[in-house]
mmCIF file of C-alpha atoms and ligand atoms in Angstrom:
data_model
loop_
_atom_site.group_PDB
_atom_site.id
_atom_site.type_symbol
_atom_site.label_atom_id
_atom_site.label_comp_id
_atom_site.label_asym_id
_atom_site.label_seq_id
_atom_site.Cartn_x
_atom_site.Cartn_y
_atom_site.Cartn_z
ATOM 1 C CA MET I 29 -16.969 2.310 -17.277
ATOM 2 C CA ARG I 30 -18.475 3.139 -13.918
ATOM 3 C CA VAL I 31 -17.059 5.855 -11.720
ATOM 4 C CA LEU I 32 -17.701 6.718 -8.078
ATOM 5 C CA VAL I 33 -17.267 10.412 -7.359
ATOM 6 C CA VAL I 34 -16.730 11.248 -3.691
ATOM 7 C CA GLU I 35 -17.165 14.968 -3.230
ATOM 8 C CA ASP I 36 -19.196 16.950 -0.718
ATOM 9 C CA GLU I 37 -19.438 20.144 -2.752
ATOM 10 C CA VAL I 38 -22.662 19.574 -4.644
ATOM 11 C CA LYS I 39 -21.821 21.918 -7.500
ATOM 12 C CA MET I 40 -18.439 20.365 -8.103
ATOM 13 C CA ALA I 41 -19.834 16.850 -7.776
ATOM 14 C CA SER I 42 -22.569 17.395 -10.323
ATOM 15 C CA LEU I 43 -20.149 19.128 -12.667
ATOM 16 C CA ILE I 44 -17.851 16.115 -12.610
ATOM 17 C CA ARG I 45 -20.745 13.715 -12.939
ATOM 18 C CA ARG I 46 -22.197 15.557 -15.928
ATOM 19 C CA GLY I 47 -18.804 15.663 -17.604
ATOM 20 C CA LEU I 48 -18.204 11.969 -17.093
ATOM 21 C CA LYS I 49 -21.645 11.123 -18.440
ATOM 22 C CA ALA I 50 -21.033 13.274 -21.487
ATOM 23 C CA ASP I 51 -17.881 11.204 -21.975
ATOM 24 C CA GLY I 52 -19.933 8.048 -21.944
ATOM 25 C CA MET I 53 -19.161 6.930 -18.388
ATOM 26 C CA ALA I 54 -21.617 6.005 -15.663
ATOM 27 C CA ALA I 55 -21.086 8.021 -12.513
ATOM 28 C CA ASP I 56 -22.453 7.854 -8.968
ATOM 29 C CA VAL I 57 -21.861 10.507 -6.339
ATOM 30 C CA ALA I 58 -21.186 10.015 -2.638
ATOM 31 C CA ILE I 59 -21.100 13.174 -0.559
ATOM 32 C CA LYS I 60 -19.683 11.545 2.556
ATOM 33 C CA GLY I 61 -16.803 9.164 3.150
ATOM 34 C CA GLU I 62 -19.055 6.715 4.967
ATOM 35 C CA ASP I 63 -21.381 6.569 1.954
ATOM 36 C CA ALA I 64 -18.413 6.023 -0.343
ATOM 37 C CA LEU I 65 -17.304 3.028 1.716
ATOM 38 C CA TRP I 66 -20.570 1.152 1.459
ATOM 39 C CA MET I 67 -21.124 2.104 -2.181
ATOM 40 C CA ALA I 68 -17.659 0.907 -3.162
ATOM 41 C CA GLY I 69 -18.198 -2.211 -1.077
ATOM 42 C CA SER I 70 -21.405 -3.163 -2.865
ATOM 43 C CA THR I 71 -20.625 -2.062 -6.446
ATOM 44 C CA GLU I 72 -17.529 -2.799 -8.473
ATOM 45 C CA TYR I 73 -16.406 0.605 -9.670
ATOM 46 C CA ASP I 74 -13.760 0.853 -12.373
ATOM 47 C CA VAL I 75 -12.306 3.917 -10.784
ATOM 48 C CA ILE I 76 -12.962 6.199 -7.818
ATOM 49 C CA VAL I 77 -12.541 9.984 -7.761
ATOM 50 C CA LEU I 78 -11.921 10.951 -4.164
ATOM 51 C CA ASP I 79 -11.816 14.481 -2.848
ATOM 52 C CA VAL I 80 -9.421 14.961 0.058
ATOM 53 C CA MET I 81 -11.492 17.637 1.771
ATOM 54 C CA LEU I 82 -14.584 15.914 3.086
ATOM 55 C CA PRO I 83 -16.538 16.577 6.273
ATOM 56 C CA GLY I 84 -15.969 13.921 8.914
ATOM 57 C CA MET I 85 -13.813 11.175 7.463
ATOM 58 C CA ASP I 86 -11.394 12.842 5.050
ATOM 59 C CA GLY I 87 -10.204 11.478 1.720
ATOM 60 C CA PHE I 88 -7.033 9.974 3.185
ATOM 61 C CA GLN I 89 -8.996 8.005 5.758
ATOM 62 C CA VAL I 90 -11.517 6.901 3.148
ATOM 63 C CA CYS I 91 -8.746 5.658 0.867
ATOM 64 C CA LYS I 92 -7.072 3.775 3.681
ATOM 65 C CA ARG I 93 -10.364 2.162 4.691
ATOM 66 C CA LEU I 94 -11.181 1.181 1.109
ATOM 67 C CA ARG I 95 -7.897 -0.707 0.845
ATOM 68 C CA GLU I 96 -8.386 -2.289 4.262
ATOM 69 C CA ASP I 97 -11.818 -3.419 3.121
ATOM 70 C CA GLY I 98 -10.264 -5.041 0.055
ATOM 71 C CA VAL I 99 -11.544 -2.505 -2.474
ATOM 72 C CA TRP I 100 -8.802 -2.241 -5.101
ATOM 73 C CA ALA I 101 -10.458 0.017 -7.673
ATOM 74 C CA PRO I 102 -7.932 2.643 -8.782
ATOM 75 C CA VAL I 103 -8.326 5.861 -6.778
ATOM 76 C CA LEU I 104 -7.670 9.336 -8.138
ATOM 77 C CA MET I 105 -7.456 11.899 -5.372
ATOM 78 C CA LEU I 106 -8.496 15.491 -5.760
ATOM 79 C CA THR I 107 -6.506 17.844 -3.629
ATOM 80 C CA ALA I 108 -7.395 21.488 -3.244
ATOM 81 C CA ARG I 109 -4.005 22.615 -2.140
ATOM 82 C CA ASP I 110 -0.956 22.083 -4.229
ATOM 83 C CA ALA I 111 0.766 20.708 -1.171
ATOM 84 C CA ILE I 112 3.362 18.042 -1.677
ATOM 85 C CA GLU I 113 2.511 16.524 1.728
ATOM 86 C CA ASP I 114 -1.075 15.979 0.562
ATOM 87 C CA ARG I 115 0.025 14.166 -2.536
ATOM 88 C CA VAL I 116 2.531 12.077 -0.649
ATOM 89 C CA GLN I 117 -0.002 11.205 2.018
ATOM 90 C CA GLY I 118 -2.550 10.354 -0.646
ATOM 91 C CA LEU I 119 -0.245 8.009 -2.484
ATOM 92 C CA ASP I 120 0.912 6.440 0.772
ATOM 93 C CA THR I 121 -2.639 5.689 1.870
ATOM 94 C CA GLY I 122 -3.174 3.743 -1.335
ATOM 95 C CA ALA I 123 -4.261 6.290 -3.957
ATOM 96 C CA ASP I 124 -3.049 5.654 -7.496
ATOM 97 C CA ASP I 125 -3.009 9.174 -8.851
ATOM 98 C CA TYR I 126 -3.945 12.696 -7.851
ATOM 99 C CA LEU I 127 -5.106 15.889 -9.454
ATOM 100 C CA THR I 128 -4.895 19.347 -7.963
ATOM 101 C CA LYS I 129 -7.945 21.607 -7.983
ATOM 102 C CA PRO I 130 -8.730 23.469 -10.129
ATOM 103 C CA PHE I 131 -8.224 20.955 -12.907
ATOM 104 C CA SER I 132 -9.245 20.709 -16.518
ATOM 105 C CA PHE I 133 -12.009 18.237 -17.115
ATOM 106 C CA ALA I 134 -10.195 16.833 -20.142
ATOM 107 C CA GLU I 135 -7.269 15.914 -17.930
ATOM 108 C CA LEU I 136 -9.483 14.316 -15.289
ATOM 109 C CA SER I 137 -11.215 12.257 -17.930
ATOM 110 C CA ALA I 138 -7.942 11.154 -19.540
ATOM 111 C CA ARG I 139 -6.447 10.148 -16.210
ATOM 112 C CA LEU I 140 -9.532 8.172 -15.263
ATOM 113 C CA ARG I 141 -9.367 6.272 -18.528
ATOM 114 C CA ALA I 142 -5.705 5.498 -17.970
ATOM 115 C CA LEU I 143 -6.424 4.250 -14.441
ATOM 116 C CA ALA I 144 -9.366 2.155 -15.581
ATOM 117 C CA ARG I 145 -7.242 0.550 -18.289
ATOM 118 C CA ARG I 146 -4.812 -0.550 -15.652
ATOM 119 C CA GLY I 147 -7.606 -2.100 -13.622
ATOM 120 C CA PRO I 148 -7.582 -2.963 -9.951
ATOM 121 C CA ILE I 149 -4.184 -4.015 -8.661
ATOM 122 C CA GLU I 150 -4.003 -5.591 -5.270
ATOM 123 C CA GLN I 151 -1.325 -3.479 -3.697
ATOM 124 C CA PRO I 152 -1.874 -2.987 -0.046
ATOM 125 C CA ALA I 153 -0.241 0.136 1.325
ATOM 126 C CA VAL I 154 0.569 -1.905 4.415
ATOM 127 C CA LEU I 155 2.340 -5.189 3.681
ATOM 128 C CA ARG I 156 1.347 -8.204 5.716
ATOM 129 C CA ALA I 157 2.223 -11.835 6.214
ATOM 130 C CA GLY I 158 -0.182 -13.331 8.712
ATOM 131 C CA ASP I 159 -0.133 -11.023 11.718
ATOM 132 C CA LEU I 160 3.231 -9.539 10.767
ATOM 133 C CA HIS I 161 2.798 -6.047 9.277
ATOM 134 C CA LEU I 162 5.089 -3.535 7.649
ATOM 135 C CA ASP I 163 4.044 -0.034 6.641
ATOM 136 C CA PRO I 164 6.515 1.311 4.042
ATOM 137 C CA ALA I 165 5.222 4.859 4.518
ATOM 138 C CA SER I 166 5.837 5.144 8.246
ATOM 139 C CA LYS I 167 8.526 2.419 8.345
ATOM 140 C CA ARG I 168 6.584 0.848 11.160
ATOM 141 C CA VAL I 169 6.699 -2.887 11.762
ATOM 142 C CA TRP I 170 4.416 -4.790 14.095
ATOM 143 C CA ARG I 171 3.239 -8.275 14.884
ATOM 144 C CA GLY I 172 -0.263 -8.555 16.250
ATOM 145 C CA THR I 173 -0.479 -5.499 18.462
ATOM 146 C CA THR I 174 3.216 -5.343 19.357
ATOM 147 C CA ASP I 175 5.481 -2.811 17.675
ATOM 148 C CA ILE I 176 8.886 -4.085 16.590
ATOM 149 C CA SER I 177 11.899 -1.836 16.378
ATOM 150 C CA LEU I 178 14.345 -2.709 13.597
ATOM 151 C CA SER I 179 17.609 -1.232 12.375
ATOM 152 C CA ALA I 180 17.641 0.233 8.851
ATOM 153 C CA LYS I 181 19.220 -2.905 7.419
ATOM 154 C CA GLU I 182 16.927 -5.285 9.224
ATOM 155 C CA TYR I 183 13.999 -3.242 8.001
ATOM 156 C CA ALA I 184 15.216 -3.294 4.385
ATOM 157 C CA LEU I 185 15.666 -7.038 4.528
ATOM 158 C CA LEU I 186 12.220 -7.613 6.031
ATOM 159 C CA GLU I 187 10.614 -5.365 3.430
ATOM 160 C CA THR I 188 12.276 -7.419 0.691
ATOM 161 C CA PHE I 189 10.774 -10.571 2.176
ATOM 162 C CA MET I 190 7.364 -9.012 2.726
ATOM 163 C CA ARG I 191 7.064 -7.871 -0.864
ATOM 164 C CA ARG I 192 7.495 -11.512 -1.901
ATOM 165 C CA PRO I 193 5.780 -13.670 0.704
ATOM 166 C CA GLY I 194 6.131 -17.377 0.143
ATOM 167 C CA GLN I 195 8.904 -16.987 -2.418
ATOM 168 C CA VAL I 196 12.327 -18.501 -1.959
ATOM 169 C CA LEU I 197 14.912 -15.742 -2.240
ATOM 170 C CA ASP I 198 18.577 -16.530 -2.624
ATOM 171 C CA ARG I 199 21.274 -14.498 -0.933
ATOM 172 C CA PHE I 200 22.028 -12.579 -4.084
ATOM 173 C CA GLN I 201 18.409 -11.466 -4.532
ATOM 174 C CA LEU I 202 18.228 -10.394 -0.919
ATOM 175 C CA LEU I 203 21.455 -8.439 -1.214
ATOM 176 C CA GLU I 204 20.328 -6.850 -4.434
ATOM 177 C CA HIS I 205 17.053 -5.572 -2.994
ATOM 178 C CA ALA I 206 18.067 -4.635 0.503
ATOM 179 C CA TRP I 207 21.636 -3.451 0.129
ATOM 180 C CA ASP I 208 23.179 -0.836 -2.085
ATOM 181 C CA TYR I 209 26.608 -1.120 -3.637
ATOM 182 C CA GLU I 210 28.270 -0.129 -0.420
ATOM 183 C CA TYR I 211 27.145 -3.241 1.374
ATOM 184 C CA GLU I 212 29.466 -4.853 3.786
ATOM 185 C CA ASN I 213 31.412 -7.211 1.648
ATOM 186 C CA ARG I 214 30.938 -10.265 3.757
ATOM 187 C CA SER I 215 29.628 -13.417 2.225
ATOM 188 C CA ASN I 216 27.527 -14.210 5.270
ATOM 189 C CA VAL I 217 25.985 -10.761 5.726
ATOM 190 C CA ILE I 218 22.522 -12.038 4.774
ATOM 191 C CA ASP I 219 22.755 -14.962 7.162
ATOM 192 C CA VAL I 220 23.769 -12.606 9.949
ATOM 193 C CA TYR I 221 20.876 -10.246 9.297
ATOM 194 C CA VAL I 222 18.359 -13.038 8.901
ATOM 195 C CA ARG I 223 19.443 -14.181 12.346
ATOM 196 C CA TYR I 224 18.938 -10.649 13.729
ATOM 197 C CA LEU I 225 15.514 -10.474 12.124
ATOM 198 C CA ARG I 226 14.411 -13.805 13.529
ATOM 199 C CA GLU I 227 15.409 -12.598 16.981
ATOM 200 C CA LYS I 228 13.046 -9.664 16.590
ATOM 201 C CA VAL I 229 10.098 -10.705 14.456
ATOM 202 C CA ASP I 230 9.856 -14.402 15.336
ATOM 203 C CA ARG I 231 11.455 -15.500 18.570
ATOM 204 C CA PRO I 232 9.658 -13.188 21.008
ATOM 205 C CA PHE I 233 6.380 -14.396 19.500
ATOM 206 C CA GLY I 234 7.231 -18.073 19.464
ATOM 207 C CA VAL I 235 6.871 -18.382 15.693
ATOM 208 C CA ASP I 236 9.119 -19.325 12.812
ATOM 209 C CA SER I 237 8.279 -17.208 9.775
ATOM 210 C CA ILE I 238 11.645 -16.956 8.024
ATOM 211 C CA GLU I 239 12.529 -20.400 6.782
ATOM 212 C CA THR I 240 15.907 -21.594 5.614
ATOM 213 C CA VAL I 241 15.629 -23.397 2.302
ATOM 214 C CA ARG I 242 18.696 -25.575 2.052
ATOM 215 C CA GLY I 243 20.988 -24.712 -0.813
ATOM 216 C CA ALA I 244 18.569 -22.042 -2.076
ATOM 217 C CA GLY I 245 18.142 -19.251 0.427
ATOM 218 C CA TYR I 246 15.315 -18.064 2.620
ATOM 219 C CA ARG I 247 11.572 -17.779 2.466
ATOM 220 C CA LEU I 248 9.108 -15.722 4.467
ATOM 221 C CA ARG I 249 6.037 -17.795 5.109
ATOM 222 C CA ALA I 250 2.946 -16.066 3.734
ATOM 223 C CA ASP I 251 1.115 -16.873 6.983
ATOM 224 C CA GLY I 252 3.802 -15.059 8.954
ATOM 225 C CA GLY I 253 4.640 -18.283 10.799
ATOM 226 C CA ARG I 254 1.236 -18.564 12.439
ATOM 227 C CA THR I 255 0.350 -22.012 11.231
ATOM 228 C CA ASP I 256 -2.750 -22.040 13.399
ATOM 229 C CA GLN I 257 -4.101 -19.000 11.522
ATOM 230 C CA ALA I 258 -3.246 -20.231 8.032
HETATM 231 CA CA1 LIG V 27 -14.680 18.759 -0.834
#
């Protein structure tokens, strides 16, 4: 098991590294976010320990960049403050777990093993289908460089599609994921909202990403409707 430790405090970094080695793991240390990016890009780490407080690019930015670069090794974030916002931000930028400093080494080691067992899971923090993007953390939706403003229901429906690109979803599945039990009890509610969505995410861009599958339901094209970019 090979671990990348990203920590600028030399003492702390070598402490972690020594502990991991004593536990039979291989460990490399990066003291800057930029170094972590190229190291993780050129070596397949089983897990990455990422300190939030780094000079220059902080841990949140590093995590976000790793995911954007297609590095899916599980990330455990170390946060100095026991601030809920830090943990939330960490998880939203694509971290898999976090530990608050000071921590017990036994716990760090156990968590790293658990993360490594799980292996890399391709789970982008920002969902995308072609040039159509949806960020569940900020609830922002955009196509290309244009922001799209959606109502809560339209957003919920689009998120349901974007978590399953290319899959045919019937009206019941769409209702189940995007509506709670208080949904408007109209049989055509999905059709109505799909129409609203198309007006916002497709029509202004001259694309057709949400397809009607006769007798089955709807499907969001994985290429976001941009056939030329498929
Ligand atoms: Ca630090």
